[in-house]
XYZ file of C-alpha atoms in Angstrom:
330
model
C -2.295 -8.681 29.120
C -4.199 -10.096 26.070
C -8.071 -9.390 24.692
C -8.612 -13.251 24.878
C -7.530 -15.425 22.303
C -9.169 -17.287 19.290
C -8.703 -20.320 17.106
C -7.823 -19.659 13.500
C -6.851 -20.287 10.120
C -3.560 -18.373 9.493
C -2.935 -18.457 5.809
C 1.097 -18.296 5.313
C 1.813 -16.318 2.012
C 4.911 -16.490 0.360
C 7.797 -15.155 0.206
C 6.575 -13.974 3.838
C 6.266 -17.773 5.642
C 9.119 -19.517 5.527
C 9.006 -20.987 2.298
C 11.617 -19.285 0.241
C 12.047 -16.993 -3.539
C 10.594 -14.113 -4.241
C 9.592 -13.692 -7.827
C 11.576 -10.904 -9.309
C 9.050 -9.749 -11.939
C 5.563 -10.243 -10.436
C 4.655 -10.999 -6.808
C 2.669 -14.259 -6.485
C 1.673 -15.930 -3.769
C 0.637 -19.256 -2.818
C -1.278 -19.889 -0.077
C -0.932 -22.605 2.186
C -3.618 -22.679 5.493
C -2.418 -23.903 9.173
C -4.164 -24.153 12.020
C -2.641 -22.291 14.772
C -3.804 -20.705 18.013
C -3.607 -16.504 17.937
C -4.919 -13.875 20.219
C -7.911 -11.423 18.771
C -5.533 -8.126 18.855
C -3.572 -7.198 15.769
C -1.243 -9.025 14.754
C 2.669 -7.914 14.641
C 5.542 -9.415 12.112
C 8.993 -8.842 13.173
C 12.373 -8.936 10.923
C 15.349 -8.303 12.929
C 18.261 -9.683 10.449
C 19.191 -8.463 7.024
C 18.243 -11.318 4.341
C 16.210 -11.735 1.329
C 13.275 -13.603 2.741
C 11.475 -13.540 6.054
C 11.754 -16.987 5.799
C 15.174 -17.249 6.132
C 15.979 -15.070 9.355
C 15.956 -16.327 12.865
C 14.925 -13.746 14.222
C 11.798 -13.548 12.601
C 8.989 -13.491 14.836
C 4.771 -13.202 14.852
C 3.768 -11.762 18.135
C 0.521 -9.948 19.121
C 0.035 -6.137 20.324
C -0.872 -5.457 23.630
C -3.977 -3.324 24.620
C -3.282 0.375 24.474
C -3.537 0.680 27.808
C -0.483 -1.493 28.347
C 3.397 -0.067 28.095
C 6.013 -2.210 26.648
C 9.893 -2.085 25.637
C 11.326 -1.425 22.409
C 11.035 -5.018 20.334
C 13.825 -3.302 18.104
C 16.488 -0.951 18.441
C 18.288 -0.722 14.829
C 18.247 2.899 13.715
C 16.165 2.083 10.470
C 14.038 0.352 11.849
C 10.605 0.715 9.607
C 7.463 0.582 11.010
C 4.508 -0.355 8.642
C 0.451 0.206 9.593
C -1.116 -2.670 7.417
C -3.743 -1.889 4.510
C -6.905 -2.910 2.875
C -5.616 -6.213 3.215
C -2.746 -8.576 4.964
C -2.173 -9.847 1.079
C -1.658 -5.585 -0.121
C 0.793 -5.347 2.885
C 2.818 -8.652 1.647
C 3.212 -6.933 -1.455
C 4.601 -3.581 0.172
C 6.910 -5.962 2.221
C 7.926 -8.117 -0.815
C 9.486 -5.256 -2.662
C 10.866 -4.053 0.545
C 12.561 -6.960 1.413
C 13.683 -7.641 -2.297
C 14.674 -4.140 -3.171
C 16.510 -3.469 -0.039
C 18.409 -6.814 -0.721
C 19.553 -6.072 -3.922
C 23.788 -6.441 -4.585
C 24.212 -8.899 -1.219
C 23.008 -5.926 0.713
C 21.287 -6.607 3.984
C 17.508 -6.155 3.966
C 15.784 -3.624 6.619
C 14.643 -4.235 9.927
C 10.575 -4.023 10.421
C 7.748 -4.077 12.078
C 4.394 -4.738 10.782
C 0.884 -4.231 12.520
C -1.919 -5.636 10.595
C -5.294 -5.519 12.257
C -8.136 -7.756 10.352
C -10.918 -5.862 11.739
C -9.635 -2.575 10.075
C -8.686 -3.972 7.332
C -12.057 -4.893 6.439
C -13.662 -1.755 7.470
C -11.119 0.186 5.155
C -11.579 -2.577 1.975
C -14.976 -1.886 2.428
C -14.828 1.958 1.904
C -12.305 1.280 -0.992
C -14.151 -0.829 -3.015
C -18.190 0.280 -2.265
C -17.138 3.906 -3.339
C -15.988 4.432 -6.819
C -16.860 7.437 -8.443
C -20.133 8.049 -9.261
C -21.652 4.876 -7.630
C -23.206 6.146 -4.467
C -20.823 7.173 -1.718
C -22.502 8.005 1.195
C -23.841 4.518 1.328
C -20.860 2.764 1.918
C -19.478 5.952 4.471
C -22.098 5.883 6.838
C -21.172 2.093 7.287
C -17.493 3.682 8.479
C -16.804 5.797 11.375
C -14.280 8.422 10.398
C -13.279 8.923 14.097
C -13.007 5.235 14.764
C -10.724 4.411 12.105
C -8.161 7.693 12.590
C -7.795 6.352 16.486
C -7.425 3.174 15.181
C -4.625 3.879 13.126
C -3.341 6.878 15.121
C -3.095 3.529 17.579
C -1.316 1.522 15.551
C 1.299 4.203 14.586
C 1.754 4.625 18.312
C 2.621 1.083 19.178
C 5.048 0.764 16.312
C 6.825 4.135 17.641
C 6.794 2.656 21.008
C 7.934 -1.097 19.551
C 11.155 0.974 17.869
C 10.276 1.988 14.625
C 12.051 4.742 14.057
C 10.544 5.793 10.538
C 6.763 5.133 10.141
C 5.076 3.897 6.459
C 0.970 3.189 5.668
C 0.872 1.024 2.379
C -2.593 1.992 1.745
C -4.583 4.636 -0.373
C -7.604 4.921 1.701
C -5.652 5.197 5.169
C -3.865 8.827 3.422
C -7.304 10.387 3.611
C -6.614 10.817 7.104
C -2.708 11.180 6.885
C -2.053 14.576 9.030
C -4.449 13.443 11.784
C -2.370 9.913 12.420
C 0.477 11.768 12.148
C -0.277 14.130 14.487
C 2.336 14.011 17.686
C 4.275 11.138 15.809
C 8.111 11.382 17.081
C 9.475 9.693 14.103
C 9.329 10.490 10.180
C 6.090 9.368 8.862
C 6.505 9.168 4.964
C 3.519 10.180 2.595
C 2.705 8.238 -0.200
C 1.914 11.030 -2.099
C 4.746 12.910 -1.817
C 7.355 10.279 -2.568
C 5.371 9.548 -6.260
C 4.855 13.238 -7.075
C 9.126 13.125 -5.956
C 9.837 10.412 -8.062
C 7.751 11.425 -11.174
C 9.418 15.195 -10.805
C 12.779 14.128 -10.587
C 11.868 11.617 -13.457
C 12.459 14.582 -16.012
C 9.265 13.778 -17.955
C 8.453 15.432 -21.236
C 4.824 16.467 -22.199
C 3.198 14.275 -25.107
C 2.102 16.975 -27.094
C 4.636 20.489 -27.778
C 3.705 23.218 -25.500
C 1.315 21.539 -23.186
C 1.449 20.938 -19.818
C 3.089 18.096 -18.121
C 0.102 15.804 -17.500
C -0.117 12.910 -14.832
C -3.265 10.583 -14.840
C -4.742 9.185 -11.960
C -7.251 6.025 -11.783
C -8.356 5.272 -8.209
C -11.259 4.596 -6.077
C -13.827 7.643 -4.961
C -12.614 8.233 -1.342
C -9.072 8.019 -2.664
C -9.319 11.286 -5.376
C -11.773 12.950 -2.582
C -9.576 13.266 -0.092
C -7.410 14.864 -3.230
C -3.767 14.208 -1.893
C -2.435 12.526 -4.736
C -3.679 15.781 -6.704
C -2.418 18.532 -4.505
C 1.233 16.542 -4.414
C 1.074 16.536 -7.933
C 0.125 20.080 -8.454
C 2.625 21.345 -5.782
C 5.319 20.292 -8.009
C 4.081 21.488 -11.346
C 1.981 18.648 -13.083
C -1.532 18.764 -14.432
C -3.964 16.376 -12.693
C -6.201 14.430 -15.359
C -8.994 11.974 -14.117
C -11.642 9.919 -16.254
C -14.761 11.499 -16.891
C -18.074 9.972 -15.377
C -19.487 8.072 -18.524
C -15.403 6.364 -18.880
C -15.636 5.561 -15.119
C -19.187 3.536 -15.653
C -18.334 1.783 -18.786
C -14.938 0.896 -17.685
C -13.230 0.882 -14.238
C -16.019 0.296 -12.119
C -16.808 -2.796 -14.393
C -13.613 -4.148 -14.182
C -13.686 -4.289 -10.138
C -17.195 -5.991 -10.870
C -15.595 -8.271 -13.344
C -12.524 -8.867 -10.431
C -15.182 -9.873 -8.105
C -16.475 -12.455 -10.466
C -12.904 -13.532 -11.072
C -12.937 -12.187 -14.742
C -9.708 -11.331 -14.596
C -9.356 -10.881 -18.767
C -12.515 -9.152 -18.767
C -10.981 -6.556 -16.134
C -7.919 -6.654 -17.479
C -9.564 -5.256 -21.115
C -11.834 -2.624 -19.343
C -8.588 -1.134 -17.767
C -6.917 -1.225 -20.947
C -9.767 0.975 -22.332
C -9.747 3.434 -19.753
C -5.802 3.817 -20.133
C -6.076 4.364 -23.570
C -8.629 7.067 -22.794
C -5.821 8.412 -20.592
C -3.795 8.331 -22.976
C -5.769 10.484 -25.980
C -5.479 13.008 -23.973
C -2.205 13.261 -23.876
C -0.879 12.055 -20.055
C 2.442 11.171 -20.163
C 1.736 8.363 -16.605
C -0.717 7.224 -14.939
C -0.719 6.725 -11.726
C -3.155 3.206 -10.721
C -3.844 4.061 -6.865
C -5.800 0.921 -6.419
C -4.435 -2.259 -4.809
C -7.028 -3.955 -7.493
C -5.292 -2.109 -10.421
C -2.113 -1.690 -9.899
C -1.344 -5.523 -10.127
C -4.014 -6.526 -12.664
C -2.178 -5.788 -16.062
C 0.525 -8.541 -16.752
C 4.388 -7.693 -16.752
C 4.444 -7.783 -20.658
C 1.286 -5.247 -21.602
C 2.795 -2.475 -23.161
C 0.098 0.072 -21.437
C 1.848 -0.885 -18.129
C 5.013 0.853 -18.947
C 3.087 3.990 -19.122
C 1.458 3.283 -15.322
C 3.263 3.587 -11.924
C 2.623 2.299 -8.495
C 2.511 5.098 -5.908
C 3.568 1.730 -3.367
C 6.664 1.290 -5.407
C 7.307 4.657 -4.963
C 7.121 4.431 -1.276
C 9.174 1.795 -1.028
C 11.821 3.238 -2.383
C 11.631 6.071 -0.588
C 11.535 3.892 2.578
C 14.722 2.468 1.695
C 16.550 5.420 1.002
C 15.385 7.004 4.508
C 16.559 3.463 5.787
C 19.785 3.724 4.133
C 20.804 7.318 4.935
C 20.563 6.631 8.464
C 23.853 4.943 7.829
């Protein structure tokens, strides 16, 4: 039935593994290793009862995805079940789930039923592309290591599996994956939310004002080369009437790229200072808001940093839009 099994160290991350509370300010995860036996298939996380934590749900299950040739009955049958395709890492996916659970369960409301499909192999491929291709750094080498069609087929398979499992709406909390959104959603039988549509719609509805009188309303973007080259954020924002502002080559080479290198060396404070400089450069260019379309960058600044008030995380918009869709189904 499954592709064999392996013994692995599965890392439990709060609040999504039986250990309680959600930090209402910033996701902070405590990691506790434990040895379990899992299959080599992608892992599926199910939540079927409305609580403010996966740990409190008696019907939360971790199961293994069958191979593509196998048919299966729906795992969930609620009309507002969300299907989540994992992103560049399990941690970034869990951050998205934390927001989904926390925000949907406000005011004593039940949180949403969801199914998550996370493939560690695909995580690594997407992460490699994102980390190796910041603007102006030699994207061709990294792209040569990633088979475009293979990645698309894997993502399409995850989407189809979630549909068969009972998902009534699909989301991908991953910037890079949206590079192939049109191909992945082809033939999808349920709503498939696009992160670019979600953030552009939110910014439009915010009724922002230009920083400079008489100028266009400008939105800045800090993202990887792969995300910027895909162009979906630029397109969605321009369709809503915004002027998009990107960092120039010199600024990228002296701030954002070294910031990522600092993070890789565990120099968080150095990375923060470099990101602050990049944000100040965009502020000088009269942008109203900066979209941090990078999983590393969106969680880098502390919550009390004044510059963070000028930034938005597109995944926040995706989570809110997902909740809005789910509530509309009742």
